[in-house]
Coordinates of C-alpha atoms and ligand atoms in Angstrom, one line a residue:
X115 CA 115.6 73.7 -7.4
X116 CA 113.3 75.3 -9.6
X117 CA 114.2 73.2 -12.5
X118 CA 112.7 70.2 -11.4
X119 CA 109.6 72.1 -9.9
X120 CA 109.2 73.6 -13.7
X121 CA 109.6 69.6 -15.2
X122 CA 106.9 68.4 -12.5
X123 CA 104.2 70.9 -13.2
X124 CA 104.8 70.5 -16.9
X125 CA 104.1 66.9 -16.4
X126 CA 101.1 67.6 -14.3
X127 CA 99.6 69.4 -16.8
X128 CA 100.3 67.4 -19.9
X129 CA 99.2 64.5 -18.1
X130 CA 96.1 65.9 -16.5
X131 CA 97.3 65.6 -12.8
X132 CA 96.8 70.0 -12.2
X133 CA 95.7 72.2 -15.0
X134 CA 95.5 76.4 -14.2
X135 CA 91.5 77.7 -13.5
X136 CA 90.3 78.6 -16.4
X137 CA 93.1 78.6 -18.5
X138 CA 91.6 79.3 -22.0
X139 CA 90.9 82.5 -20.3
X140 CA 94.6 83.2 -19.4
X141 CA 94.0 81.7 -16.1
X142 CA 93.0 83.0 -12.7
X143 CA 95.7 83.3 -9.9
X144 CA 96.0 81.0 -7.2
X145 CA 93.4 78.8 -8.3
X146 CA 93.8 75.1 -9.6
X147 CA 91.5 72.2 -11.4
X148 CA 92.5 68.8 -10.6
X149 CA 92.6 67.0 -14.1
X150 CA 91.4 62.9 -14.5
X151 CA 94.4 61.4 -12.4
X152 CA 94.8 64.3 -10.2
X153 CA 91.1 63.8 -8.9
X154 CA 92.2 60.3 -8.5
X155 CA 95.3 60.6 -6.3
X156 CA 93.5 63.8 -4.5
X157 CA 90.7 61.4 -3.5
X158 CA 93.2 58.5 -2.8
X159 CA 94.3 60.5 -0.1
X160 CA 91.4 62.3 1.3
X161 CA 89.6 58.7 1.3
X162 CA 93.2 56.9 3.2
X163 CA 92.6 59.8 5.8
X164 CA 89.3 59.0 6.2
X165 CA 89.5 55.4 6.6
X166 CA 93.0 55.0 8.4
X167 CA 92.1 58.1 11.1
X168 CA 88.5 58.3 11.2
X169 CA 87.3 55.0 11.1
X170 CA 90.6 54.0 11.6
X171 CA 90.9 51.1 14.2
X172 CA 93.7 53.2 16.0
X173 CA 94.5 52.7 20.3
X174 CA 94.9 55.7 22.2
X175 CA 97.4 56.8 25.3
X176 CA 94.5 55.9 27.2
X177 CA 94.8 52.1 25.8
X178 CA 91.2 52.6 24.6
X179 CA 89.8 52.9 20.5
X180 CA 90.2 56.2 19.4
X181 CA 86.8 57.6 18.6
X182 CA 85.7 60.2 15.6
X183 CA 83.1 61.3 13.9
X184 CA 82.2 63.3 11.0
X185 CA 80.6 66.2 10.1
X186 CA 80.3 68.1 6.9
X187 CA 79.2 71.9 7.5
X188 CA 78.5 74.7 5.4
X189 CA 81.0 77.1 3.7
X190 CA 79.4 80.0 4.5
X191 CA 78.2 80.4 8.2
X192 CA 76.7 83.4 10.5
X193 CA 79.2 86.2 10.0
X194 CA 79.1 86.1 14.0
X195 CA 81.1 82.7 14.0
X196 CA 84.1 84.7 12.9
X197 CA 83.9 87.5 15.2
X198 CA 84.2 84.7 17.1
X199 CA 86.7 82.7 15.9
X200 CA 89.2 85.7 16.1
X201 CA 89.4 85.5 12.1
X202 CA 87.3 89.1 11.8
X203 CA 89.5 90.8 14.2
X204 CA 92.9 89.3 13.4
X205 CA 92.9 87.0 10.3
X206 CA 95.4 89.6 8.4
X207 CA 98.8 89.9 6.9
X208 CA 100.9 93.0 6.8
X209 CA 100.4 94.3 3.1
X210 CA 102.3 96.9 0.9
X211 CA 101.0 98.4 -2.4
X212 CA 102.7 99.3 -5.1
X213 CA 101.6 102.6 -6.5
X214 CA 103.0 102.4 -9.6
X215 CA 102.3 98.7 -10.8
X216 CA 99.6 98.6 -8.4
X217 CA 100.6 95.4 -7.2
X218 CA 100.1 93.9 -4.0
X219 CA 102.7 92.3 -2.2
X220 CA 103.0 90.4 1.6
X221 CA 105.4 92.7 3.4
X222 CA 107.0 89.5 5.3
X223 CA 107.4 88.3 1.3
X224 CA 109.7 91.1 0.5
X225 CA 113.2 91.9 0.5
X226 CA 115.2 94.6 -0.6
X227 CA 118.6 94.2 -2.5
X228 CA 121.3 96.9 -2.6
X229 CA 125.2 96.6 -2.7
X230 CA 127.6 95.7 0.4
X231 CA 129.0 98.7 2.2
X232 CA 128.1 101.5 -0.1
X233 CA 125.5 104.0 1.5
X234 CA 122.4 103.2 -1.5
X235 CA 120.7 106.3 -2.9
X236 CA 118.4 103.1 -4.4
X237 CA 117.3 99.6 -3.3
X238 CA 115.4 97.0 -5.6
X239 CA 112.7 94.8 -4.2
X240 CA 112.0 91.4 -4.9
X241 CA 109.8 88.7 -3.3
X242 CA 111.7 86.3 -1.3
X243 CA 112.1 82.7 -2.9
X244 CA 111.2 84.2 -6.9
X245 CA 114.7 84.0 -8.4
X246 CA 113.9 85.3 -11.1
X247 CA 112.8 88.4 -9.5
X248 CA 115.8 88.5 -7.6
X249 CA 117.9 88.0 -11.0
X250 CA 115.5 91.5 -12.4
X251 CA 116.2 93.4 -9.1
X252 CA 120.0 92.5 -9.5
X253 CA 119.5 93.7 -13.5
X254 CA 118.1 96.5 -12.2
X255 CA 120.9 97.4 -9.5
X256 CA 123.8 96.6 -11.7
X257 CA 122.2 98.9 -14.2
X258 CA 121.7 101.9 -12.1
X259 CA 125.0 101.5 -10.6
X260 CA 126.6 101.4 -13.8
X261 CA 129.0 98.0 -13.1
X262 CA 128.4 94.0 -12.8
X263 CA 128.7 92.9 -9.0
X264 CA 130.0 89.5 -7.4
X265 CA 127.3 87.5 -5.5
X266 CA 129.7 88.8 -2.3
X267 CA 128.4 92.2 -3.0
X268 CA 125.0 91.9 -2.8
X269 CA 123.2 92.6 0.2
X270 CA 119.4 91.6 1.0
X271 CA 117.4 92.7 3.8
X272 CA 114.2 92.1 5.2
X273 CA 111.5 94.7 3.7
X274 CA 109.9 94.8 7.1
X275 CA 113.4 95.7 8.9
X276 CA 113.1 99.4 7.0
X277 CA 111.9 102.6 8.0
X278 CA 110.3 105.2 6.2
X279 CA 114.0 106.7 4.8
X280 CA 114.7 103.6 3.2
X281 CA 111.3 103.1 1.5
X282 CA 111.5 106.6 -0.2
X283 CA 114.5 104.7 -2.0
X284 CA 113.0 101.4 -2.7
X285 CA 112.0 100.3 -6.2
X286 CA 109.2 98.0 -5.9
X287 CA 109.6 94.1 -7.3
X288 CA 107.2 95.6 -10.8
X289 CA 108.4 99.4 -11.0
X290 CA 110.6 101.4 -12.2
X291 CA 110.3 104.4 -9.8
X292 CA 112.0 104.5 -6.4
X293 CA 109.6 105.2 -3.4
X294 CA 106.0 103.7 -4.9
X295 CA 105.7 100.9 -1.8
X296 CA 103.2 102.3 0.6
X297 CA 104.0 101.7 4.4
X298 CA 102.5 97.4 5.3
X299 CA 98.6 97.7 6.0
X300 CA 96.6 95.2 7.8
X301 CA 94.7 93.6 4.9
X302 CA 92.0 90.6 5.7
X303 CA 92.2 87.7 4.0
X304 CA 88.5 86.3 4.4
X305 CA 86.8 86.7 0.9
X306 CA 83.6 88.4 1.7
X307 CA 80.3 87.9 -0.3
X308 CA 76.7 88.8 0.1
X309 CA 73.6 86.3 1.4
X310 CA 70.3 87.7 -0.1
X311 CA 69.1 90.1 -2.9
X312 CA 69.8 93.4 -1.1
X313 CA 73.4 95.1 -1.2
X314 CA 73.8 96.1 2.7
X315 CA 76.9 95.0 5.0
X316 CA 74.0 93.6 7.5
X317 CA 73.7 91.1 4.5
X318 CA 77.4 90.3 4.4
X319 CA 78.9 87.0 4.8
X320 CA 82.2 84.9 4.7
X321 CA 83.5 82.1 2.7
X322 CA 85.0 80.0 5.3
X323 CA 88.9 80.1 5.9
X324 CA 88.9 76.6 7.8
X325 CA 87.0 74.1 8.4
X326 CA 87.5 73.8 11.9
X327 CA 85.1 76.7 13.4
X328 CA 82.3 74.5 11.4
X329 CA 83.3 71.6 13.9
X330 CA 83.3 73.7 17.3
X331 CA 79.8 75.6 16.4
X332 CA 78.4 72.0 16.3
X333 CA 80.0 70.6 19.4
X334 CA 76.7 70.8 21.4
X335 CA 74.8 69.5 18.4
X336 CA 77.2 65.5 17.9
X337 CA 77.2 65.4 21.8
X338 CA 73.0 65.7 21.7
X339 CA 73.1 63.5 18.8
X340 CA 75.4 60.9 18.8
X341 CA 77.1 58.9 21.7
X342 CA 80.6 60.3 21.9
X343 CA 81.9 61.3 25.0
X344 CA 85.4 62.4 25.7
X345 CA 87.9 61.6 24.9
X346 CA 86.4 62.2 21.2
X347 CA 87.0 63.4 18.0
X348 CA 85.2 65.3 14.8
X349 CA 86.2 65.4 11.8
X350 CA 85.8 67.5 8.5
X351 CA 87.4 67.4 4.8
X352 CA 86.1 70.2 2.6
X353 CA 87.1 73.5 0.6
X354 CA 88.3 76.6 2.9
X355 CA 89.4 80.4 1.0
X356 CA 92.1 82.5 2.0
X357 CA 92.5 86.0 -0.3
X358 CA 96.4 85.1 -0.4
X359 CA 98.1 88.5 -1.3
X360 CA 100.9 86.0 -2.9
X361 CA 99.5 82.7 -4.0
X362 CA 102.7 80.7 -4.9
X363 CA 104.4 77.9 -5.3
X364 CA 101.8 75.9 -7.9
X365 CA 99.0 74.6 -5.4
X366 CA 101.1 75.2 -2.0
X367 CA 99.6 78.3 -1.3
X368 CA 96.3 78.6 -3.2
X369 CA 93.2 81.0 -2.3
X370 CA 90.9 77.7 -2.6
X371 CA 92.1 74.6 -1.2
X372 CA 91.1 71.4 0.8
X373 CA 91.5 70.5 4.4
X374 CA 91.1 67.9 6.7
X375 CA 90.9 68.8 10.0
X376 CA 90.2 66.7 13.4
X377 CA 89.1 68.7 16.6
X378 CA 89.8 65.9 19.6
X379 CA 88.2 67.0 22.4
X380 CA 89.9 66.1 25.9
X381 CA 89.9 66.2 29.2
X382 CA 92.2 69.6 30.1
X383 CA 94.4 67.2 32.5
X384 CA 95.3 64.8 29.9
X385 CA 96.6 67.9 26.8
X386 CA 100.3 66.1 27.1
X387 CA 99.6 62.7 26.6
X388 CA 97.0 63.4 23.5
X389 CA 99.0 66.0 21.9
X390 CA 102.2 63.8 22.1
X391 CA 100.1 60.9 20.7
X392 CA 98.4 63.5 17.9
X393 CA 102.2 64.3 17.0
X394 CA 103.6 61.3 16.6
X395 CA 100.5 59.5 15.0
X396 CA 100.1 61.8 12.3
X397 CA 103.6 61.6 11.5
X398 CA 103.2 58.1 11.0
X399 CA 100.9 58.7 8.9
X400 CA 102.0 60.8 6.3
X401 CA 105.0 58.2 6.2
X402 CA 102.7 55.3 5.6
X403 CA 101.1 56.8 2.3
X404 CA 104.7 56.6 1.0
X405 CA 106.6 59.8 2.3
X406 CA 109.0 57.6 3.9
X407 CA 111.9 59.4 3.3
X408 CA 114.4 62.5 4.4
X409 CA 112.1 64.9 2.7
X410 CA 109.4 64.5 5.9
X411 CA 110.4 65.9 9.1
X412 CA 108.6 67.1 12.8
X413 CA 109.4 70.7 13.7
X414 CA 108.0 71.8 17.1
X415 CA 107.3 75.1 17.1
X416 CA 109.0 78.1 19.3
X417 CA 107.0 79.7 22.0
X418 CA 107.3 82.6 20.3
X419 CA 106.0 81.4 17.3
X420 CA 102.7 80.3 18.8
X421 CA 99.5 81.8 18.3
X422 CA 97.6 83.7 21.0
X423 CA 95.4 80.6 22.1
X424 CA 98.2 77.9 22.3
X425 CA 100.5 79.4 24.4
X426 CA 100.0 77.7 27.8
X427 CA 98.9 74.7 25.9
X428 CA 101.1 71.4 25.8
X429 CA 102.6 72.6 22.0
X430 CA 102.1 72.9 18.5
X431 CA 104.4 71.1 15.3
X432 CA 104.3 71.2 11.9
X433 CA 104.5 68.2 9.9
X434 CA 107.0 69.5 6.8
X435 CA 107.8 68.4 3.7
X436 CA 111.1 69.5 1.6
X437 CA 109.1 70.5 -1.3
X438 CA 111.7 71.5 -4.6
X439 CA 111.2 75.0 -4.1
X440 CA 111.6 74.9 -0.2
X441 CA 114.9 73.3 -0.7
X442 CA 116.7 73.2 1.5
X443 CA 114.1 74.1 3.8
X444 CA 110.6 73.0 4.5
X445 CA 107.6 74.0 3.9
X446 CA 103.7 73.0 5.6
X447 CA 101.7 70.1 5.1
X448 CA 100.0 69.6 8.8
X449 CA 100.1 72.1 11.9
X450 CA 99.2 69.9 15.2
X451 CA 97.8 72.2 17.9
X452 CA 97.0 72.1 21.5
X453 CA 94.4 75.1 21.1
X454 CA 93.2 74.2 25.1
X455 CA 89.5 75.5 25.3
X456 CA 89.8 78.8 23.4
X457 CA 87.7 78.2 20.8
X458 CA 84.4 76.0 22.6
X459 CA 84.3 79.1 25.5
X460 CA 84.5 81.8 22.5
X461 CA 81.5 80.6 20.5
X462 CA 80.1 80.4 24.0
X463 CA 80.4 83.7 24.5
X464 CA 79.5 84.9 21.5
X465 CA 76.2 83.2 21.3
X466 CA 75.4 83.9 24.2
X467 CA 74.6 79.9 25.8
X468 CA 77.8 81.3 28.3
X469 CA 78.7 78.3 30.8
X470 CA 75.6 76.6 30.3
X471 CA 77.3 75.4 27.3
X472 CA 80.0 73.4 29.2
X473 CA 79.9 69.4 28.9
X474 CA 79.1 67.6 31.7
X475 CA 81.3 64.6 32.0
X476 CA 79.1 61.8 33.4
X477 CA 82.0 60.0 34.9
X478 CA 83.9 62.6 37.0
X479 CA 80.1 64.3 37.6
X480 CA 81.9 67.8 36.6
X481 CA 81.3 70.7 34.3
X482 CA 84.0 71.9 32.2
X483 CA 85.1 73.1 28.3
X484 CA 86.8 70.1 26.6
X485 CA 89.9 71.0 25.5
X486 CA 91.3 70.4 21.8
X487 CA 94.1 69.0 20.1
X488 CA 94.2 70.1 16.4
X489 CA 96.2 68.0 13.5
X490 CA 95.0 70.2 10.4
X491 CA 96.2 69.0 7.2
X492 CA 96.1 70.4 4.1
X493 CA 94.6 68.1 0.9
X494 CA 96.4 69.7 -1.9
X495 CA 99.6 69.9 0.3
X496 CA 99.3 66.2 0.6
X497 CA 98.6 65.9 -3.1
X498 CA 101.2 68.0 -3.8
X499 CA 103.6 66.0 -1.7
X500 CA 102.8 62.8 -3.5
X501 CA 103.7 64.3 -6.7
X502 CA 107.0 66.0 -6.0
X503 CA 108.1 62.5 -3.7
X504 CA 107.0 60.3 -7.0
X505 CA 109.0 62.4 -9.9
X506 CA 112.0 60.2 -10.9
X507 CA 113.7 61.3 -13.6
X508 CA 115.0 58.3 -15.8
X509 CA 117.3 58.5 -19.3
X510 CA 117.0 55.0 -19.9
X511 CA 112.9 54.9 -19.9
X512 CA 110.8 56.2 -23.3
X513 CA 109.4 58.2 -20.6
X514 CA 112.6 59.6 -19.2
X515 CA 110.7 60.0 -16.1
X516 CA 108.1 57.7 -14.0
X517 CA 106.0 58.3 -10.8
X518 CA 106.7 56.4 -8.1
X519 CA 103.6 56.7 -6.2
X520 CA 102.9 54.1 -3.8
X521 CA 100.0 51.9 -5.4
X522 CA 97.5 52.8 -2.6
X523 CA 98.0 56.4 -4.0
X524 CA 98.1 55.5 -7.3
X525 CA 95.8 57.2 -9.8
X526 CA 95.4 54.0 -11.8
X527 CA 96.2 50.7 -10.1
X528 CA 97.0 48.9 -13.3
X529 CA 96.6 49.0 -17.2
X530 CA 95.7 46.2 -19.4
X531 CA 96.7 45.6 -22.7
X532 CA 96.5 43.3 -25.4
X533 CA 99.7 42.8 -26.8
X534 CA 98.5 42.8 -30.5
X535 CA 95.3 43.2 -31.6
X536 CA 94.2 39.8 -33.4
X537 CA 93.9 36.5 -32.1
X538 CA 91.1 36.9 -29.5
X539 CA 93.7 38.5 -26.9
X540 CA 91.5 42.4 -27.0
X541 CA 88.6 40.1 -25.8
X542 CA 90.6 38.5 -23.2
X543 CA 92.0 42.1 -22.0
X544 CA 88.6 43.5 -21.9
X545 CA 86.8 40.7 -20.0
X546 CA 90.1 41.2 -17.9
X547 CA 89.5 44.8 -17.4
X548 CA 85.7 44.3 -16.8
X549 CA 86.9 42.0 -13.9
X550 CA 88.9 44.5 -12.1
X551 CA 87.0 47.7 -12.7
X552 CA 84.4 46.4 -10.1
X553 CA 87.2 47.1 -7.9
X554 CA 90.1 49.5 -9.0
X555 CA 90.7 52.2 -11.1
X556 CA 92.2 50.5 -14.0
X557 CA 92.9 51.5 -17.8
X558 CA 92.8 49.1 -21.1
X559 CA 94.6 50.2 -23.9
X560 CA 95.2 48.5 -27.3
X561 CA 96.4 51.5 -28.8
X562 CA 99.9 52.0 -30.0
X563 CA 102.9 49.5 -29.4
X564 CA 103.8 48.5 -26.4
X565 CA 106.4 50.7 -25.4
X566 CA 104.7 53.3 -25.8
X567 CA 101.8 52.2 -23.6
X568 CA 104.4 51.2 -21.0
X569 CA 105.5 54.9 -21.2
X570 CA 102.2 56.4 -20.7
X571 CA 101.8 54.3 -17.7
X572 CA 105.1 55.7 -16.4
X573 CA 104.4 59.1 -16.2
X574 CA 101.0 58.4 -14.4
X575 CA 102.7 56.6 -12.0
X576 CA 100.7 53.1 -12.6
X577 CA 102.7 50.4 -10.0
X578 CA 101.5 47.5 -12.7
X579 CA 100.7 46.7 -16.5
X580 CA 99.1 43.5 -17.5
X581 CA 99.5 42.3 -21.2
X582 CA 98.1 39.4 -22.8
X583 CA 100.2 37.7 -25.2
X584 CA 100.6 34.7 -27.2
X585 CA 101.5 32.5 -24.4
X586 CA 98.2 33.7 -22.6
X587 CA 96.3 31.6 -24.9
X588 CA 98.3 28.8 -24.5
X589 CA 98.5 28.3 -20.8
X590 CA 95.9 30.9 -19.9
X591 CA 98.7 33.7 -18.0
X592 CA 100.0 36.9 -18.6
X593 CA 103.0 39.3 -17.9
X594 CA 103.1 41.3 -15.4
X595 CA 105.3 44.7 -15.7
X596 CA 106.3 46.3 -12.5
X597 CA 106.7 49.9 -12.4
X598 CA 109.6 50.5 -10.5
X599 CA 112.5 48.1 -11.3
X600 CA 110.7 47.0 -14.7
X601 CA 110.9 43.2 -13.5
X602 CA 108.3 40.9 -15.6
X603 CA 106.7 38.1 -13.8
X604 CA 103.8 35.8 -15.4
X605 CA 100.7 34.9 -13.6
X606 CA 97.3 33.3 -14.5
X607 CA 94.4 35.5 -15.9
X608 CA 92.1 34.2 -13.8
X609 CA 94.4 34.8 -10.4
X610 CA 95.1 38.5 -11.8
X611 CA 91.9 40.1 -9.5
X612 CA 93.5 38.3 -6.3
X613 CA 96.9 39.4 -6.8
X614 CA 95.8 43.3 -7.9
X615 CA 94.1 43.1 -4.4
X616 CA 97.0 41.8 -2.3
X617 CA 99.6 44.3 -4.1
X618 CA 97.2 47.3 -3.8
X619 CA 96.4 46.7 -0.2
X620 CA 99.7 45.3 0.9
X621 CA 101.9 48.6 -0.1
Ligands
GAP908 N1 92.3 75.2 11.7 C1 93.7 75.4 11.7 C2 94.2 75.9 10.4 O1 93.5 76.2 9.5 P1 96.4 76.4 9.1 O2 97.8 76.1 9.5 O3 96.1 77.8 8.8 O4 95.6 75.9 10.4 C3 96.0 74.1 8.1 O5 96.0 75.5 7.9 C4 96.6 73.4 6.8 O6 95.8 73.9 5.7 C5 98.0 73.8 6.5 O7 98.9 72.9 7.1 C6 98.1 73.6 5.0 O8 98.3 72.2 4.6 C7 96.6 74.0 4.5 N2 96.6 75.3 4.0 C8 96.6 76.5 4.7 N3 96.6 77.5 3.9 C9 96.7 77.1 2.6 C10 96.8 77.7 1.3 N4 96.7 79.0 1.1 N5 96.9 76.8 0.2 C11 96.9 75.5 0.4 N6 96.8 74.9 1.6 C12 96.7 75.6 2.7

């Protein structure tokens, strides 16, 4: 449905939700600012993760409080962590250049289009999911076979399914000549940099793909400092970089983007209960900050699919959400992991404190490395969730289109307006607004009429709008608009702070 992803990222950027990086420079790919209301509903989720699963008053399998803690680590740490971590060695994706357009392209992205039954002297790439590059590669068949072709007649493989024949006849997604796509290379996707003044790989460092190996390298450090023991949890929100060959999809698969991760460290015997619990939990969650409906779902994943460290563990899921250009699949927002001890006895290892670096469990009087349970969750994901669940198109609204965000996400909570401006009611709205600014994130406006104002609270999803009219200085209350269904209700002015609270917090 890439109509309706087109309408939403319009919307996002004429109403300062997600502008491009540096767009008056022609922008930069796969990078995104967060305008005014997108900071907002970014940071209305980040902070609901925080308080709802860190400090969150939530009962383990164990029938006991769950117990995290933060931690907020570097982005760039000793190059050794991710030698590691496994991410030097094996963080890649299977790459093919393009020699003529000298693009670069995932190889697992690409598929080759060529006509049913009929032995091709030519096939036309295209990256999987980009239907307009699959309309240009169809263009560019139907050309070079000289005749128009039913959708029946097409025929689309796999670009990684080829052998070298075939690739001597392929015409890459950007080029004119057949046989320019090189065979898929291993390509990294760490972005490197240097630490200090002199220009020598000793000297080179990592900007941090996750946010996770900033939680295990630390392990020793909360269990010295604090007093967790396990069953326990630390957690992280901040920036991680991946050099994706295709960033895509707006902010779905960007090279800079937010997690917020939890490593739960257990005792190895109890991996089933916790990652059961993990799973179902965090799909609670996601459902509580409003998406409720069809568009969420649990996949667990196939043991084939797993990666090398979870597969004796007790599983791994994704938590998916049918984004408009997944449709009708899904697409990432959360992977929960059992990643056993793999990551605690490789930093061992590596840095040499071997066993010694075990944690000794008072209660059993034993030595062992905790194992880990892993919800990892992605921040823009999440944002960009929010957005696609709230679009509702609407022909009968000024707006033709409001955002139906629940008001705990909301960017603003509520605007405030006078209804004209004479007659003392702009002073009444702005003692009003004063009032509830302590508080929420609210807007007064006094511009332009009313409809309009109701309009522009539509499109940035605001659940309520406050006007004061002439009967407010009469018997001292004022109209309440509701966001979704448009119903008016009248309350008192000085009840307004109360009832904001209750309908913020009670949705
Ligand atoms: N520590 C485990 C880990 O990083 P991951 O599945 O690679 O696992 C976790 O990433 C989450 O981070 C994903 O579910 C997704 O929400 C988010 N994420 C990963 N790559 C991303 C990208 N390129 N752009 C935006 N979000 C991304």
């Amino acid at each position: 449905m890439p109509g309706k992803m087109d309408d939403i990222v319009a919307l996002c950027r004429r109403r300062g939700f997600i502008f491009q990086s540096s767009e008056i420079y022609g922008g930069i790919n796969g990078f995104w600012d967060y305008g005014p209301l997108g900071t907002e509903l970014k940071r209305n989720l980040k902070n609901a993760w925080w308080k709802d699963v860190v400090q969150g008053e939530l009962i383990g399998p164990d029938g006991n409080p769950v117990d995290i803690v933060g931690v907020d680590c570097t982005i760039i740490m000793h190059p050794r962590a991710w030698v590691a971590s496994g991410h030097v060695g094996g963080f890649s994706d299977p790459m093919v250049d393009c020699r003529e357009s000298k693009a670069r392209y995932r190889a697992d992205h690409l598929m080759l289009l060529g006509a049913r039954g009929e032995a091709a002297s030519q096939l036309f790439a295209f990256v999987s999911g980009d239907d307009k590059g699959l309309a240009t590669a169809r263009k560019k068949l139907e050309k070079y076979l000289k005749r128009s072709l039913a959708d029946g007649d097409l025929e689309m493989r796999p670009f990684t399914a080829i052998g070298a024949d075939e690739r001597a006849i392929a015409v890459g997604p950007d080029a004119t000549e057949k046989g320019t796509l090189t065979e898929p290379r291993q390509f990294n996707l760490m972005f490197k940099t240097l630490v200090g003044a002199v220009e020598d790989p000793s000297n080179y460092a990592y900007l941090r793909p996750e946010t996770a190996q900033g939680i295990f390298v630390n392990f020793q450090n909360v269990v010295d400092s604090s007093r967790v023991r396990v069953p326990f949890g630390i957690a992280q929100v901040g920036k991680a970089f991946r050099n994706e060959v295709t960033p895509r999809n707006f902010t779905f698969r960007s090279r800079e983007f937010e997690q917020m991760e939890i490593e739960f460290f257990i005792r190895p015997d109890s991996a089933n209960e916790w990652y059961a619990w993990w799973r179902a939990e965090r799909y609670r969650w996601w459902q509580s900050i409003g998406l409720a409906g069809a568009n969420l779902r649990l996949r667990e994943h196939d043991r084939d699919e797993l990666a090398h460290y979870a597969k004796a563990g007790a599983g791994v899921c994704d938590i998916e959400y049918k984004f408009p250009f997944t449709d009708p699949d899904f697409g990432e927002l959360e992977g929960v992991a059992h990643r056993a001890d793999f990551d605690l006895r490789q930093h061992a290892e590596h840095s040499g404190k071997g066993e010694k670096a075990r944690y000794f469990d008072q209660e059993r009087n034993e030595r062992y490395f905790p194992h880990v349970i892993e919800p990892s969750a992605g921040a823009d994901r999440g944002t960009l969730a929010l957005l696609c669940e709230a679009y509702t198109p609407d022909e009968s609204r000024a707006s033709k289109v409001f955002m139906k965000f629940s008001p705990r996400m909301a960017p603003i909570k509520a605007g405030i307006f006078p209804l004209v401006n004479k007659d003392g009611m702009p002073e009444i709205g702005e003692r009003l607004w004063r009032e509830l600014r302590t508080s929420h994130a609210v807007e007064f406006d006094e511009k332009q009429s009313i409809g309009k104002r109701y309009a522009r609270m539509d499109e940035a999803g605001t659940p309520f709008c406050l006007t004061i009219d002439s009967q407010t200085l009469q018997d001292g209350t004022l109209t309440v608009r509701h966001r979704d269904d448009q119903r008016q209700e009248r309350i008192a002015v000085d009840r307004a702070s109360e009832w904001l609270n209750t309908a913020v917090s009670g949705a």
